[in-house]
Short mmCIF file of C-alpha atoms in Angstrom, two decimals:
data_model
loop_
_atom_site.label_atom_id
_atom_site.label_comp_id
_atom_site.label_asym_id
_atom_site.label_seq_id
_atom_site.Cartn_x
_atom_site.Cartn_y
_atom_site.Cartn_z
CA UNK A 219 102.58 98.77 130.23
CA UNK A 220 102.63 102.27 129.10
CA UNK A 221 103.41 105.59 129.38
CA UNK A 222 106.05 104.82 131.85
CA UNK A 223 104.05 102.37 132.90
CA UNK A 224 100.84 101.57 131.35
CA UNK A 225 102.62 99.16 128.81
CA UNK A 226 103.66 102.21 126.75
CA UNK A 227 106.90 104.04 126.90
CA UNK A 228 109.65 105.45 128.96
CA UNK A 229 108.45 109.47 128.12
CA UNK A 230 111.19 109.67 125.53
CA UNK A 231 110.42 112.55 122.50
CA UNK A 232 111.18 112.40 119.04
CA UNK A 233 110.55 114.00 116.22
CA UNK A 234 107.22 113.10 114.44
CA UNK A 235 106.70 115.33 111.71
CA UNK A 236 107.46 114.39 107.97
CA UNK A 237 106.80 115.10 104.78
CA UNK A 238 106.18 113.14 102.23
CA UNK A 239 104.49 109.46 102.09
CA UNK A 240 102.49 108.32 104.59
CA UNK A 241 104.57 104.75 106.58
CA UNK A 242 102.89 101.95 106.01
CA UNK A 243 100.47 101.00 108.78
CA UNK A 244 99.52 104.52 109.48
CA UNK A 245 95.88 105.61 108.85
CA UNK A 246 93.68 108.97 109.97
CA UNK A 247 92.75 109.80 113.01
CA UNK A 248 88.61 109.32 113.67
CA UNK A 249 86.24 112.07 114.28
CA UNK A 250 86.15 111.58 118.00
CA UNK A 251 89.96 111.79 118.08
CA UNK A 252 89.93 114.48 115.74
CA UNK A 253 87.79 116.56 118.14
CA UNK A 254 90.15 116.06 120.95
CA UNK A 255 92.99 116.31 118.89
CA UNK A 256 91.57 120.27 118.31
CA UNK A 257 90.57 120.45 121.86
CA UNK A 258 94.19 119.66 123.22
CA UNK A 259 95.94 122.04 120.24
CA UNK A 260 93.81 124.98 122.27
CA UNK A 261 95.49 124.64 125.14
CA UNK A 262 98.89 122.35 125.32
CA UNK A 263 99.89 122.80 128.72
CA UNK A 264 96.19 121.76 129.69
CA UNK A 265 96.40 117.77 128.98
CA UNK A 266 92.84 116.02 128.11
CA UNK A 267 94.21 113.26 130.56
CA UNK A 268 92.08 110.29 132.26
CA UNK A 269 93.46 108.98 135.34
CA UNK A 270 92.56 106.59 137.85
CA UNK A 271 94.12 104.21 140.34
CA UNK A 272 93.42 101.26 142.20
CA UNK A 273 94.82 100.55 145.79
CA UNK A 274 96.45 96.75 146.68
CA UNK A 275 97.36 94.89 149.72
CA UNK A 276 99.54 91.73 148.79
CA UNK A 277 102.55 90.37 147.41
CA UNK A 278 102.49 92.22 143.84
CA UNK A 279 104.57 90.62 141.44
CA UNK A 280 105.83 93.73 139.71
CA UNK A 281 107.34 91.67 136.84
CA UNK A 282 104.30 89.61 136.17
CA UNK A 283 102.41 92.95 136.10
CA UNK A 284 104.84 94.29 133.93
CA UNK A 285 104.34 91.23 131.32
CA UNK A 286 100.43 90.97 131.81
CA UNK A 287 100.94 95.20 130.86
CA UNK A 288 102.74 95.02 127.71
CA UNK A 289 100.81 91.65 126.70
CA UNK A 290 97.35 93.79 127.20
CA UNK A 291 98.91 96.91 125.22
CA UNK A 292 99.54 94.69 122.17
CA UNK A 293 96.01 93.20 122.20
CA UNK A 294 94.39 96.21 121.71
CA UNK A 295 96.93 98.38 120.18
CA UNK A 296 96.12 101.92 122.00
CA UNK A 297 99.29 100.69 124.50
CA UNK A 298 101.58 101.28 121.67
CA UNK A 299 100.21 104.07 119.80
CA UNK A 300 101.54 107.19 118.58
CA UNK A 301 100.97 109.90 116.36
CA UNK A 302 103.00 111.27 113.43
CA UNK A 303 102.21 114.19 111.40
CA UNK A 304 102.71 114.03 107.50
CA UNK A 305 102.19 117.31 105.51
CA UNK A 306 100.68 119.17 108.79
CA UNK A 307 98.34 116.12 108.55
CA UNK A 308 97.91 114.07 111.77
CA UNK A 309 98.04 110.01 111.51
CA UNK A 310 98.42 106.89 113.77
CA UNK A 311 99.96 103.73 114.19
CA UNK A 312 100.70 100.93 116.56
CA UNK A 313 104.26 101.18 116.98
CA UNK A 314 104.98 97.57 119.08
CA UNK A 315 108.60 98.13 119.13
CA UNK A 316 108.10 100.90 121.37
CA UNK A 317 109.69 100.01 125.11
CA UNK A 318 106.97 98.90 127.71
CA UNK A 319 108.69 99.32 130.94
CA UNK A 320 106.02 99.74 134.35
CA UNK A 321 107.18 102.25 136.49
CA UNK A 322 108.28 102.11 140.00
CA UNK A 323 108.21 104.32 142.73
CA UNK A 324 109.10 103.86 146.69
CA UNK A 325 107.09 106.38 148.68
CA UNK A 326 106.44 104.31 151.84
CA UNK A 327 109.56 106.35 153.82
CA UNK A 328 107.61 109.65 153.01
CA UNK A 329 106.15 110.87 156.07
CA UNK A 330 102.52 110.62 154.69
CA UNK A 331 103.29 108.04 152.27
CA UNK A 332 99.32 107.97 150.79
CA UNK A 333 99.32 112.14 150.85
CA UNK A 334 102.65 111.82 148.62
CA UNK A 335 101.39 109.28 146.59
CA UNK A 336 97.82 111.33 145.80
CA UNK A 337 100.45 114.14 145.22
CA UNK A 338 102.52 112.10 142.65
CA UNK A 339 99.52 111.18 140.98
CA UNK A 340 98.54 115.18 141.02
CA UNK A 341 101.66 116.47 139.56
CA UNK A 342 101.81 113.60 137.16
CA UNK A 343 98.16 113.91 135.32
CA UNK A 344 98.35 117.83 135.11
CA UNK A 345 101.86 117.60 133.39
CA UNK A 346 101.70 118.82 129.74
CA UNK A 347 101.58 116.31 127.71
CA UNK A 348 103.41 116.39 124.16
CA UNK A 349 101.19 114.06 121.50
CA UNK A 350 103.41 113.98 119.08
CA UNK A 351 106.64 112.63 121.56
CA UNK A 352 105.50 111.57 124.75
CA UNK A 353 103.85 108.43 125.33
CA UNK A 354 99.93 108.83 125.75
CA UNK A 355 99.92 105.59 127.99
CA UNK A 356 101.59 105.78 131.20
CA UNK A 357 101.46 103.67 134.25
CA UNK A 358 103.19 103.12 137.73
CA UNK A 359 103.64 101.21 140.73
CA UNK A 360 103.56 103.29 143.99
CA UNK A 361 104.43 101.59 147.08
CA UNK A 362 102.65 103.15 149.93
CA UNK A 363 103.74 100.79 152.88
CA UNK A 364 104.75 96.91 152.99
CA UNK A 365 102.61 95.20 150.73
CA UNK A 366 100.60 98.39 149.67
CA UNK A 367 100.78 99.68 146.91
CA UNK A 368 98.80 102.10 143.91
CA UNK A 369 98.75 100.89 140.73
CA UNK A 370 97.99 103.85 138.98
CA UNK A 371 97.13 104.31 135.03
CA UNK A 372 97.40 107.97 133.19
CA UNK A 373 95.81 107.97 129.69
CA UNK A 374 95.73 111.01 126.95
CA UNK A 375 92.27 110.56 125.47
CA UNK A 376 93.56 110.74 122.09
CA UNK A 377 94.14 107.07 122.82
CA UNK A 378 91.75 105.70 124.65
CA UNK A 379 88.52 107.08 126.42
CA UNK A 380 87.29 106.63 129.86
CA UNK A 381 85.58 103.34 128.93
CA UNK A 382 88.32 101.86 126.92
CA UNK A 383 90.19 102.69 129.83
CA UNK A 384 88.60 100.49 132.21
CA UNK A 385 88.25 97.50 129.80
CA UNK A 386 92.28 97.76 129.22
CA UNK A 387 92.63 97.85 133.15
CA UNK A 388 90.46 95.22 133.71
CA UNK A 389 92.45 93.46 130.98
CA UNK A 390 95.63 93.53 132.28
CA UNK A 391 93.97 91.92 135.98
CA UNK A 392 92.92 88.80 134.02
CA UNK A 393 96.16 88.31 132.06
CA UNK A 394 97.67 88.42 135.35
CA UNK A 395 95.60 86.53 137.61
CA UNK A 396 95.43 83.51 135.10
CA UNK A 397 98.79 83.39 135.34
CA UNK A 398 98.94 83.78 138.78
CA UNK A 399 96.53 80.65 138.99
CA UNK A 400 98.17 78.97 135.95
CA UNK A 401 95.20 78.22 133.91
CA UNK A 402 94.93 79.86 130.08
CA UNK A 403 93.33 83.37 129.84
CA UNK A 404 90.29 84.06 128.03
CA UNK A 405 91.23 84.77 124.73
CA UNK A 406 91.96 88.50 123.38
CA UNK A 407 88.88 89.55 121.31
CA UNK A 408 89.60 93.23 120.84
CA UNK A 409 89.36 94.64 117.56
CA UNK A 410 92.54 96.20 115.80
CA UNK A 411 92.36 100.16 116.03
CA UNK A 412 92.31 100.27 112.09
CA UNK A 413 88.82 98.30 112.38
CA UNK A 414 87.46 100.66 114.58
CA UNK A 415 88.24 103.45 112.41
CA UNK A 416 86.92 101.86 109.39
CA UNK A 417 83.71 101.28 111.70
CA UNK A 418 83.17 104.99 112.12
CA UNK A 419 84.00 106.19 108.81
CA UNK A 420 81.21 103.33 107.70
CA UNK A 421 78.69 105.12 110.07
CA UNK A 422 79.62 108.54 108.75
CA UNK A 423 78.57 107.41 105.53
CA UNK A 424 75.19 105.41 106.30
CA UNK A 425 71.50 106.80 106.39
CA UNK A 426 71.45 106.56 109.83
CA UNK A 427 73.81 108.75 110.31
CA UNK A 428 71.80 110.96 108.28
CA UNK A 429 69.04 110.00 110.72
CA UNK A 430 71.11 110.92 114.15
CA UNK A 431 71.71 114.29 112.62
CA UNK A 432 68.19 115.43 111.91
CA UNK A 433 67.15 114.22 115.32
CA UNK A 434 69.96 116.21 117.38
CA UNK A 435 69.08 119.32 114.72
CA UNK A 436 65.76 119.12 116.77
CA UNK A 437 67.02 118.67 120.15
CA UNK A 438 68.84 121.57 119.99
CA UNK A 439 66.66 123.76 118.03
CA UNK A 440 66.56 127.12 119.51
CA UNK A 441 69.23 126.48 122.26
CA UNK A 442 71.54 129.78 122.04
CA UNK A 443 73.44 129.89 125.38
CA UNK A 444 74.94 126.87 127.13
CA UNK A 445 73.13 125.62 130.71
CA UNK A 446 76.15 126.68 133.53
CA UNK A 447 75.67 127.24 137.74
CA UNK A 448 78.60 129.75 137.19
CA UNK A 449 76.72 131.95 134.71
CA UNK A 450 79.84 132.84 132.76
CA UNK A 451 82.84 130.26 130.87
CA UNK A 452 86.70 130.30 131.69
CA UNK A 453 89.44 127.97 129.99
CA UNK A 454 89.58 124.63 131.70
CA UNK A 455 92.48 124.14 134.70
CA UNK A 456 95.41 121.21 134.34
CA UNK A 457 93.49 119.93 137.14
CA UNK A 458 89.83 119.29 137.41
CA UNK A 459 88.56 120.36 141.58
CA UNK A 460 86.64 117.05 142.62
CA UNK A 461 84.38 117.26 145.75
CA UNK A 462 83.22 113.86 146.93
CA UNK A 463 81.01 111.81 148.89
CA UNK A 464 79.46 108.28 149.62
CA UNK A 465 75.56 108.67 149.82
CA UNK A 466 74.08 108.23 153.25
CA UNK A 467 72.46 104.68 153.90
CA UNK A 468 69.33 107.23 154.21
CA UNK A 469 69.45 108.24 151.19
CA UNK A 470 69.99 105.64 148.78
CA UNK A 471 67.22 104.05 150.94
CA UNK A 472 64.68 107.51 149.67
CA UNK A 473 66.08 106.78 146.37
CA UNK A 474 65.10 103.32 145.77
CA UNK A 475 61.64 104.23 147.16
CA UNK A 476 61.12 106.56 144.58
CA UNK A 477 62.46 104.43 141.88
CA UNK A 478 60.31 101.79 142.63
CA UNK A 479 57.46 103.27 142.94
CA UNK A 480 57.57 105.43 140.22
CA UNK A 481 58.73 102.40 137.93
CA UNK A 482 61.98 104.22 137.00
CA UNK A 483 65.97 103.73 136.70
CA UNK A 484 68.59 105.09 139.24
CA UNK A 485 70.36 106.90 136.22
CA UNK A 486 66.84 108.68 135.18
CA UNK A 487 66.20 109.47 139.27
CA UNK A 488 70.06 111.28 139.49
CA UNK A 489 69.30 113.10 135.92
CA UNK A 490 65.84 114.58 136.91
CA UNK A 491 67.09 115.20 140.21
CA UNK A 492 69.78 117.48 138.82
CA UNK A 493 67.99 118.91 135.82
CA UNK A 494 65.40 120.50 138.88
CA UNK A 495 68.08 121.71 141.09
CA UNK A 496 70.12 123.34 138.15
CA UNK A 497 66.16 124.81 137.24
CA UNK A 498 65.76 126.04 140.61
CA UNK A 499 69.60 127.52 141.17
CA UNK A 500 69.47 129.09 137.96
CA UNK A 501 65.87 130.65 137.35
CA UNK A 502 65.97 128.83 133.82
CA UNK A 503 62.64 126.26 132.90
CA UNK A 504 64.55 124.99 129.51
CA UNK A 505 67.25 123.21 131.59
CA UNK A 506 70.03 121.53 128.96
CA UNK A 507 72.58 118.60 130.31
CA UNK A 508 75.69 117.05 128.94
CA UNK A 509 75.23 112.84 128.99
CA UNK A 510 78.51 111.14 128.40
CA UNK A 511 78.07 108.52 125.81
CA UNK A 512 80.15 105.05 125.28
CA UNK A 513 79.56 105.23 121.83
CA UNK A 514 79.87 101.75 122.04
CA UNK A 515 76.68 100.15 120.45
CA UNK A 516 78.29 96.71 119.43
CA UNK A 517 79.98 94.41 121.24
CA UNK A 518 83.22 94.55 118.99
CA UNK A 519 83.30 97.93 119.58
CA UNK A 520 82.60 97.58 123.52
CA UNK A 521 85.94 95.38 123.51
CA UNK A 522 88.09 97.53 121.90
CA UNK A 523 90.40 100.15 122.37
CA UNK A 524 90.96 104.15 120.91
CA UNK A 525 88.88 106.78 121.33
CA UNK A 526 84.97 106.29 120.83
CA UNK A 527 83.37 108.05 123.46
CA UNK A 528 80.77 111.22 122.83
CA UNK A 529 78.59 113.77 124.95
CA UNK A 530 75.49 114.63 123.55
CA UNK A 531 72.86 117.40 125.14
CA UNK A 532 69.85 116.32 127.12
CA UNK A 533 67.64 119.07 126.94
CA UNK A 534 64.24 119.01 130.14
CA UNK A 535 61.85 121.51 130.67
CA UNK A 536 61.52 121.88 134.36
CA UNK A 537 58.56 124.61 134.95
CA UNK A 538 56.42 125.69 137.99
CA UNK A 539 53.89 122.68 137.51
CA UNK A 540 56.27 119.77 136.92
CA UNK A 541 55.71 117.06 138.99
CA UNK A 542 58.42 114.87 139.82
CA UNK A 543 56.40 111.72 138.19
CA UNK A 544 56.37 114.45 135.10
CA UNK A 545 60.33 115.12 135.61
CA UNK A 546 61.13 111.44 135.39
CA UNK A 547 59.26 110.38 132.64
CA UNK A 548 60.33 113.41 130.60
CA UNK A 549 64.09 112.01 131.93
CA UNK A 550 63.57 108.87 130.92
CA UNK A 551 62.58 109.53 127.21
CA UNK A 552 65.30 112.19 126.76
CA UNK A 553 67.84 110.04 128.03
CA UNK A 554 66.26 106.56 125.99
CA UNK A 555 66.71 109.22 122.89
CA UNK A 556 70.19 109.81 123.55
CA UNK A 557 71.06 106.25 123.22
CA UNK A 558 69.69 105.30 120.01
CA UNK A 559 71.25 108.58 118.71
CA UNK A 560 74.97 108.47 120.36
CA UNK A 561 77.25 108.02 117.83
CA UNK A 562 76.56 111.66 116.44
CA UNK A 563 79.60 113.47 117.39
CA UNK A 564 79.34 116.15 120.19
CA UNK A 565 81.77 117.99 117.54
CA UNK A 566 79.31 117.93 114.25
CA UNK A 567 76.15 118.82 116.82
CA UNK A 568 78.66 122.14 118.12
CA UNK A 569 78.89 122.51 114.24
CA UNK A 570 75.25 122.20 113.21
CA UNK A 571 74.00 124.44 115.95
CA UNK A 572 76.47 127.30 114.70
CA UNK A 573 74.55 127.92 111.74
CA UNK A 574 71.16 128.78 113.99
CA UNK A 575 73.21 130.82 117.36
CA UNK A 576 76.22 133.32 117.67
CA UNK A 577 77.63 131.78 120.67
CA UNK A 578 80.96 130.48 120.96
CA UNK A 579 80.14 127.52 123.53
CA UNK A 580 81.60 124.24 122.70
CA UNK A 581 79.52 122.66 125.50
CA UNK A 582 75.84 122.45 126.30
CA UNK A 583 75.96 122.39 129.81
CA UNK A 584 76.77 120.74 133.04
CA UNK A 585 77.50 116.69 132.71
CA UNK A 586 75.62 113.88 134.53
CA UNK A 587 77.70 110.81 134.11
CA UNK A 588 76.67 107.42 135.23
CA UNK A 589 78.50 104.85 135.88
CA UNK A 590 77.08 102.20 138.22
CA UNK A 591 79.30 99.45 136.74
CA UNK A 592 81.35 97.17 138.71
CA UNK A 593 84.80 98.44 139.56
CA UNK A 594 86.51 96.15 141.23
CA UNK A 595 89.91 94.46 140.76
CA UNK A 596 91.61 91.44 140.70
CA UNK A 597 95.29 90.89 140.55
CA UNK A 598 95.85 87.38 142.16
CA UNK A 599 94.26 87.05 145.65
CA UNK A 600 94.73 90.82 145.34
CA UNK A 601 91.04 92.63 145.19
CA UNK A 602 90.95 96.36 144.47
CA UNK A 603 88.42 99.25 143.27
CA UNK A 604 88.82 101.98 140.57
CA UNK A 605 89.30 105.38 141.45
CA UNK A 606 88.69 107.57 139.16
CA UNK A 607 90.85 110.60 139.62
CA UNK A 608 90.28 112.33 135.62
CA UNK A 609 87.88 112.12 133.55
CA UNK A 610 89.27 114.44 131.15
CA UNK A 611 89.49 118.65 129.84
CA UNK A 612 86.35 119.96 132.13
CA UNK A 613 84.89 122.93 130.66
CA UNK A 614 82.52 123.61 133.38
CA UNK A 615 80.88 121.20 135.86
CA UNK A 616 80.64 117.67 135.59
CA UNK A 617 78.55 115.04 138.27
CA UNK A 618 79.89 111.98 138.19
CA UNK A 619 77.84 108.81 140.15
CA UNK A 620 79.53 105.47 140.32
CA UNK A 621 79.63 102.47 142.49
CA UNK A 622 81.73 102.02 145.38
CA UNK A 623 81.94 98.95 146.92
CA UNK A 624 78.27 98.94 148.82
CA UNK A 625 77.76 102.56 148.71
CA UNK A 626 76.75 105.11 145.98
CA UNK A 627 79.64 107.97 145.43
CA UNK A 628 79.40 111.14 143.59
CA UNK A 629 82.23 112.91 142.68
CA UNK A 630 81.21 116.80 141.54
CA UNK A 631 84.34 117.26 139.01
CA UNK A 632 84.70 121.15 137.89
CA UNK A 633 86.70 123.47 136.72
CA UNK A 634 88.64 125.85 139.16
CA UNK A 635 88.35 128.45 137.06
CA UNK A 636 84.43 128.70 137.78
CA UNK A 637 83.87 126.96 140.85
CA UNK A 638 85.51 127.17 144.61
#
């Protein structure tokens, strides 16, 4: 499917800027894609790619992928999407008679066939990307040894975000194990991409969005400078550093003993946990946190495609006499608030705040993402695990904390122009 791969495109350009009508089929981008649409005219040669790949051992039917791909790319539309511009105005539209080949590439002669293939993968996400004539979907097939092989996804957030990413993944696994197995797969119950515009544009207009926007007008009342470990901002890198590791058995033992027994999530443990170290590293008591949002508070909306994620602020005060059982709770509220307010852009709470503050931040500080959601795999008798490689432009610093297989992972994602 893709971008050379992903069910989308071979990479070819052309030219997508007209004047006059707009074709038939072609609507507005949404606020969220607006906002990244702005963030990626900034910078071109720094592409607001998500990337991730998942390692197999098998006999992997690279035609059946390739049909499962472009089958999955349909359903939900992002697969074959592109962008046109009419009057300097940017629109989209499912194009399906764009090509859908799944790329192919033999590394297993290289001498470090998985060190070429992480290299690939490198090289490939920090290309510049062109939205208006490449393809913003891209995926490939590296072969890393007999029988192994990366099956590796590249995706321009102006089509989908990092959740929409998964769920097209995982969607393309089931089209192809069922007919691996030969049974019927479940049937396709993504929304069309117009509907989830129309779904915004209805919130944008409602009293609760009204609501959301006095609530995050007091959250970030009297914030003037962003939260940041480097002290200072730089233009994000074409590639995000990522420092990883698993958590000790030790640890994630501590941790549940402290969730436990102070009644709490392992999300609002991580959060707190940060919020005090970032206190403590930086000297400040009014600590303020990105969250990454799905966005997604319907289940239509959680099966569909485009580009519906947000980051809102999470805003602790972490002074001399908080206790931890203080911390937590403090967490816990904060990030319950967040929820039930996260479909207010990240973009019209940068805007709101500019009318009270001077500074030029687009970001609120360093992100705590969460994602203990189950990442495996399943192509056939062929069983495999995410891995995330992109989550996107980083500004700053991002903590990332995800399952992996029986072990808790955190990958500290930040940008090389702040952080060695």
């Amino acid at each position: 499917m893709g971008l050379n791969s992903l069910g989308v495109g071979d990479g070819s350009k052309g030219d997508n800027s007209m004047r006059g009508g707009v074709p038939e089929g072609a609507f507005p981008l949404s606020p969220a894609q607006m906002g990244m649409w702005f963030a990626q005219h900034v910078d071109p040669t720094v592409p607001a790619n998500i990337a991730q790949y998942v390692e197999l051992e098998g006999d992997l039917d690279l035609d059946l992928l390739r049909e499962s791909s472009a089958r999955a790319a349909l359903e939900m539309g992002s697969g074959f999407l592109r962008f046109i511009e009419v009057d300097a105005q940017p629109y989209q539209l499912v194009d399906p008679t764009l090509p859908a080949p799944l790329g192919f590439v033999d590394l297993s002669e290289e001498e470090d066939p998985r060190r070429a293939a992480l290299d690939w993968m490198r090289d490939d996400r920090s290309r510049p990307v062109d939205v208006l004539g490449d393809r913003l979907i891209s995926a490939t097939v590296l072969r890393i040894g007999e029988r192994r092989f990366f099956w590796y996804n590249r995706v321009h957030h102006l089509a989908l975000d990092g959740f929409a990413a998964a769920t097209f993944m995982t969607r393309i696994a089931e089209l192809y194990t069922a007919a691996v197995e030969g049974v019927d797969p479940t049937p396709n119950r993504a929304s069309d991409l117009r509907k989830v515009y129309d779904i915004e544009m209805e919130y944008r207009s409602s009293k609760r969005f009204e609501d959301d926007r006095r609530y995050w007008a007091e959250q970030i009342r009297g914030i003037e400078e962003p939260t940041s470990l480097a002290g200072r901002i730089a233009a994000p890198a074409p590639v995000s550093r990522i420092d990883s590791a698993a958590l000790s058995d030790e640890i994630e033992r501590r941790i549940e003993q402290l969730v436990t027994r102070e009644n709490a999530s392992l999300a609002t443990a991580v959060i707190a946990a940060f919020a005090a170290y970032v206190a403590q590293m930086t000297g400040q008591t009014d600590v303020v946190l990105s969250l990454p949002v799905a966005a997604r508070t319907t289940a239509l909306l959680r099966r569909s495609g485009s580009m519906v994620s947000n980051v809102v602020p999470l805003r602790l005060t972490v002074a001399d006499d908080t206790t931890v059982r203080d911390l937590l709770a403090a967490a816990g509220t904060a990030v319950s608030g967040a929820l039930r307010h996260q479909r207010y852009r990240h973009e019209d709470i940068v805007r709101d705040r500019a009318a009270d503050t001077v500074t030029q931040s687009t970001f609120f500080g360093p992100w705590i993402n969460i994602m203990m959601f189950d990442n495996e795999v399943r192509l056939g008798d062929m069983v495999g695990r995410i891995n995330i490689l992109s989550t996107g432009l980083i500004e700053d610093l991002g903590v990332n904390v995800y399952s992996s297989g029986d072990n808790t992972h955190i990958d500290f994602e930040s940008n090389p122009n702040l952080y060695g």
